GROMACS .gro file of C-alpha atoms in nm:
model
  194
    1UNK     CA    1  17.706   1.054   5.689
    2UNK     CA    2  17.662   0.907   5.328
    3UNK     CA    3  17.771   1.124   5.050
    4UNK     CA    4  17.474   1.372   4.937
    5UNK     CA    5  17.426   1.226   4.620
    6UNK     CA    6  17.408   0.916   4.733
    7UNK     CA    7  17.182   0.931   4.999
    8UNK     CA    8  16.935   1.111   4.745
    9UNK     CA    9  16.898   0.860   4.551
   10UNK     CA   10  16.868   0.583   4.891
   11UNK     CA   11  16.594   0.821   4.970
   12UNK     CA   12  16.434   0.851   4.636
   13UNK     CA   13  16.384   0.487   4.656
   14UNK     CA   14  16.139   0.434   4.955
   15UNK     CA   15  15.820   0.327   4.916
   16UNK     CA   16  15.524   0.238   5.093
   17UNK     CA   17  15.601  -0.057   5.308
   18UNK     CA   18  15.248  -0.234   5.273
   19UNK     CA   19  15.327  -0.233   4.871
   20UNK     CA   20  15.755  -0.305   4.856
   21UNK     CA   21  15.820  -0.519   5.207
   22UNK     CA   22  15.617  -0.815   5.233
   23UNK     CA   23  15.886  -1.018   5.213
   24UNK     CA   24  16.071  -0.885   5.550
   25UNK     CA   25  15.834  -0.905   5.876
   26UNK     CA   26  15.781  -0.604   6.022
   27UNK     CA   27  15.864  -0.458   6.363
   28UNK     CA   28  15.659  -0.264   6.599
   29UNK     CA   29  15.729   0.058   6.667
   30UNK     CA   30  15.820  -0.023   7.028
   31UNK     CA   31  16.071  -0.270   6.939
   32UNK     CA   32  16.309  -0.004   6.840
   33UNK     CA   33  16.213   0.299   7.044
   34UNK     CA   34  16.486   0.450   7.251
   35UNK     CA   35  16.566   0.666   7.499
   36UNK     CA   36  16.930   0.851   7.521
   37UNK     CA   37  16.999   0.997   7.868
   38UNK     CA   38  17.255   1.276   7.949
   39UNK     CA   39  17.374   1.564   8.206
   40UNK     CA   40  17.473   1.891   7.992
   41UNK     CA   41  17.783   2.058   8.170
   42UNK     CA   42  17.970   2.324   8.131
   43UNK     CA   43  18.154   2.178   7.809
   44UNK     CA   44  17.859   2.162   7.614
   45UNK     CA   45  17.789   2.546   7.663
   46UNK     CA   46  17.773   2.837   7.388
   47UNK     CA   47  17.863   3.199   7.406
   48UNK     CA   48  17.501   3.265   7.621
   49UNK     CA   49  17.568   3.004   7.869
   50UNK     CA   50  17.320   2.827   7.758
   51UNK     CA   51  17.360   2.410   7.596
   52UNK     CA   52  17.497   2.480   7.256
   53UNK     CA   53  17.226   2.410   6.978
   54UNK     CA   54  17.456   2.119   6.826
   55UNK     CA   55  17.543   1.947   7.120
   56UNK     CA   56  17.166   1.895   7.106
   57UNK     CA   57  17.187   1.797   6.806
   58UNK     CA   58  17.456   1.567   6.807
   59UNK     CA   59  17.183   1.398   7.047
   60UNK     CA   60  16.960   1.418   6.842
   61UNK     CA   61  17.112   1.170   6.590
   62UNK     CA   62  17.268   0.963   6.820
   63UNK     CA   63  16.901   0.867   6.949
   64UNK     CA   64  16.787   0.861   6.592
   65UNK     CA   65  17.070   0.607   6.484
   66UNK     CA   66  17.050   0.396   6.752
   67UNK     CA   67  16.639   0.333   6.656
   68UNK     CA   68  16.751   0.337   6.306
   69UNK     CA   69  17.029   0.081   6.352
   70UNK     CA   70  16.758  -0.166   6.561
   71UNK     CA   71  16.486  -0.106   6.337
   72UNK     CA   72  16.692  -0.189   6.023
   73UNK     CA   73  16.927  -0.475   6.195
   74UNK     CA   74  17.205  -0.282   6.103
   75UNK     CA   75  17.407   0.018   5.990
   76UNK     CA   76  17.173   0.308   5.885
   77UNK     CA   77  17.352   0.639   5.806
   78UNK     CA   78  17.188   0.969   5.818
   79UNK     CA   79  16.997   1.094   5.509
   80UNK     CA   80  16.875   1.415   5.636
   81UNK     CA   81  16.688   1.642   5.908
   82UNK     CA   82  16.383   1.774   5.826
   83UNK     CA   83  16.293   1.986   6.130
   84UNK     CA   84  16.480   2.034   6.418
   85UNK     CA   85  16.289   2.291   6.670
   86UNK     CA   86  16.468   2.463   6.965
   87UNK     CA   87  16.143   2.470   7.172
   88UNK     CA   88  16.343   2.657   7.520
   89UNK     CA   89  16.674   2.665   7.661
   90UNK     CA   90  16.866   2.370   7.762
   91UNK     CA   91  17.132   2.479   8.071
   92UNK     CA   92  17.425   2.306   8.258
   93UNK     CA   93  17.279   2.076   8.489
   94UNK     CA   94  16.984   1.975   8.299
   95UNK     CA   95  16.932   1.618   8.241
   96UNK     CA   96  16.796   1.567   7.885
   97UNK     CA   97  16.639   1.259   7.799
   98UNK     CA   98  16.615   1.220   7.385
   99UNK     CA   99  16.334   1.023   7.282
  100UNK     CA  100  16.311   0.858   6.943
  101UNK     CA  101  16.120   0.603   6.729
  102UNK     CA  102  16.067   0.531   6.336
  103UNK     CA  103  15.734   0.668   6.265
  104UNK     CA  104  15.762   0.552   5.864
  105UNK     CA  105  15.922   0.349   5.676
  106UNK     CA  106  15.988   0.291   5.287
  107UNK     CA  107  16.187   0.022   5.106
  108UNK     CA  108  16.486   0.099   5.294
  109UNK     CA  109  16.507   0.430   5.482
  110UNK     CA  110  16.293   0.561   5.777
  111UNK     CA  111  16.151   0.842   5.907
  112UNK     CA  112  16.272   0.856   6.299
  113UNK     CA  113  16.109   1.123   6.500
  114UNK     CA  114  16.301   1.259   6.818
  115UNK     CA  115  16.128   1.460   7.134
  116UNK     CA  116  16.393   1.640   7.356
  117UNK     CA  117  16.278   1.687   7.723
  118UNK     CA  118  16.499   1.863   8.024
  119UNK     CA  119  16.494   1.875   8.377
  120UNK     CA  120  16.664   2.002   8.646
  121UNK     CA  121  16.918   1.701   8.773
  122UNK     CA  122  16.856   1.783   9.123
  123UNK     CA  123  16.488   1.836   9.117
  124UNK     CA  124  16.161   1.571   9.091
  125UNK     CA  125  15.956   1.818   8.874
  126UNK     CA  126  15.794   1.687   8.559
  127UNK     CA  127  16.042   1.693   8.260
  128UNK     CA  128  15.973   1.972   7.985
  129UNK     CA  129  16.032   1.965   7.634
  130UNK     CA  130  16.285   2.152   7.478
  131UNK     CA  131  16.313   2.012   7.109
  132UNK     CA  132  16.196   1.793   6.844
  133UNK     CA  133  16.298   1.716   6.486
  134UNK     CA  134  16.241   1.454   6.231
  135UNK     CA  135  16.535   1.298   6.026
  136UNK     CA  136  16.570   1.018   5.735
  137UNK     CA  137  16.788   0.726   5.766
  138UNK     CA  138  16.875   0.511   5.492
  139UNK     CA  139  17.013   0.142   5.564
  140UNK     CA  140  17.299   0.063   5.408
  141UNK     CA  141  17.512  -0.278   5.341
  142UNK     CA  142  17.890  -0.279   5.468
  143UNK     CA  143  17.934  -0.147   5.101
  144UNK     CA  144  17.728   0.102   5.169
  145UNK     CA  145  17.468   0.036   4.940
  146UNK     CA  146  17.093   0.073   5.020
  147UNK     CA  147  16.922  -0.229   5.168
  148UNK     CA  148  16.530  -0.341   5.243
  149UNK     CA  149  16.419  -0.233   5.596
  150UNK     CA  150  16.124  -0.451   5.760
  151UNK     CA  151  15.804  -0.221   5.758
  152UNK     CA  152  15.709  -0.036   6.054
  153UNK     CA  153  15.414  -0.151   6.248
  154UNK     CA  154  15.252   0.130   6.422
  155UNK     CA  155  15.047  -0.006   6.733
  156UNK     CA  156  14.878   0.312   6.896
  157UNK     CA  157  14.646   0.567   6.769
  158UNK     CA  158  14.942   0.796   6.887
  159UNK     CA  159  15.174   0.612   6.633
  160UNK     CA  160  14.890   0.566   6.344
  161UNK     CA  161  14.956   1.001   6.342
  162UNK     CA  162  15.249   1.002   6.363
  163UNK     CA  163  15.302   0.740   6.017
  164UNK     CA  164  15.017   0.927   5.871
  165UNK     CA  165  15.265   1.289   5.900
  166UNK     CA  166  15.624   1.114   5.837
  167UNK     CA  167  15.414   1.025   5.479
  168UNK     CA  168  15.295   1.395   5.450
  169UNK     CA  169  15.650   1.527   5.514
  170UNK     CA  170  15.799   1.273   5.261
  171UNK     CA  171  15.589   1.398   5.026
  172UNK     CA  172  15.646   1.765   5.071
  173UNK     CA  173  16.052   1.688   5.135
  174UNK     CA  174  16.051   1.487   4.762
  175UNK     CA  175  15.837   1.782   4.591
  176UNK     CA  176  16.105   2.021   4.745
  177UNK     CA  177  16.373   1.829   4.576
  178UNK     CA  178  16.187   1.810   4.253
  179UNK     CA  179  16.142   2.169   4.241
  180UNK     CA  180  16.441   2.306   4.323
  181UNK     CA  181  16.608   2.076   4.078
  182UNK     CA  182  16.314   2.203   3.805
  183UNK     CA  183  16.417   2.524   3.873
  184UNK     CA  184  16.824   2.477   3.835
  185UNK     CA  185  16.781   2.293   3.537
  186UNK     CA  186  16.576   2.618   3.363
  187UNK     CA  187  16.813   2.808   3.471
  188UNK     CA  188  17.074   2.682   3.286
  189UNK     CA  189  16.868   2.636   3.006
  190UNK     CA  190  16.871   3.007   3.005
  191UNK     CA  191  17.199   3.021   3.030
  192UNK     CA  192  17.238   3.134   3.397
  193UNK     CA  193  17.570   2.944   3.526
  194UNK     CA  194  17.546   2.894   3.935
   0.00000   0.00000   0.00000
């Protein structure tokens, strides 16, 4: 992961792709969508017996990186998570299959969305899912400084929602940041050291 205050301010920077990437072609969303496959033992359990939230999670951006990485055409660190919902259990001998794709993209990070299903290894019912979450990845040079990503080019109704509420969270994550920033810098004003 990039350092905080770095990755703020690679995040701060994206911006519609219609209006800042013309210059790169974009992808399809397919082109980078990826699925991570992998049988949860008894390693990966917590105190209930159960799969341990972050091994999950440690899936979770895994999945995300690799469509991150293939979107971008390179390294793409981890900006932040958004949302990641537990949705049931995960137990040993579950195969879990993390799915991922960008569903946005700015001037150069990405929104990649991540759906967690589970099923029994031994068993041909249906997979169910178990999680989701949403994180930001910003793609960096080798010196680790932000670069252009090619625009996102959503191709089913499916992924034409899915742009439409990575731009709604964006917009609700950057008036998070603006506020709670608003509210540190009053407080100091007052005099109120943290």
């Amino acid at each position: 992961m990039a350092p905080r205050h770095k990755v703020e301010a690679m995040t701060d920077q994206a911006t519609a792709p219609e209006a800042d990437s013309q210059d790169i072609p974009g992808k399809p969303t397919s082109a980078s969508r990826t699925t991570l496959s992998h049988i949860m033992t008894h390693n990966d359990t917590n105190l209930l017996g159960t799969v341990h939230g972050g091994v999950i999670m440690k899936l979770v951006d895994d999945a995300a990186g690799a469509v991150a990485g293939r979107h971008s055409g390179g390294p793409a660190v981890t900006a932040s998570m958004d949302e990641m919902a537990f949705l049931e259990p995960v137990r040993v001998g579950d195969l879990v299959h993390v799915k991922a794709q960008v569903n946005w993209t700015g001037r150069t990070s990405m929104e990649v969305g991540v759906r967690v299903l589970a099923e029994r290894w031994n068993e041909s019912a249906p997979p169910t899912q178990v999680g989701s979450a949403y994180l930001v990845f910003a793609a960096v040079d080798a010196d680790g400084r932000p670069r252009r990503v090619p625009p996102v080019l959503p191709e089913t109704e499916r992924d034409r929602r899915r742009y439409q509420e990575a731009q709604i969270r964006r917009t609700h994550r950057l008036a998070r940041r603006r506020a709670i920033l608003e509210l540190r810098e009053r407080r100091a004003a007052e005099g109120f050291a943290d």
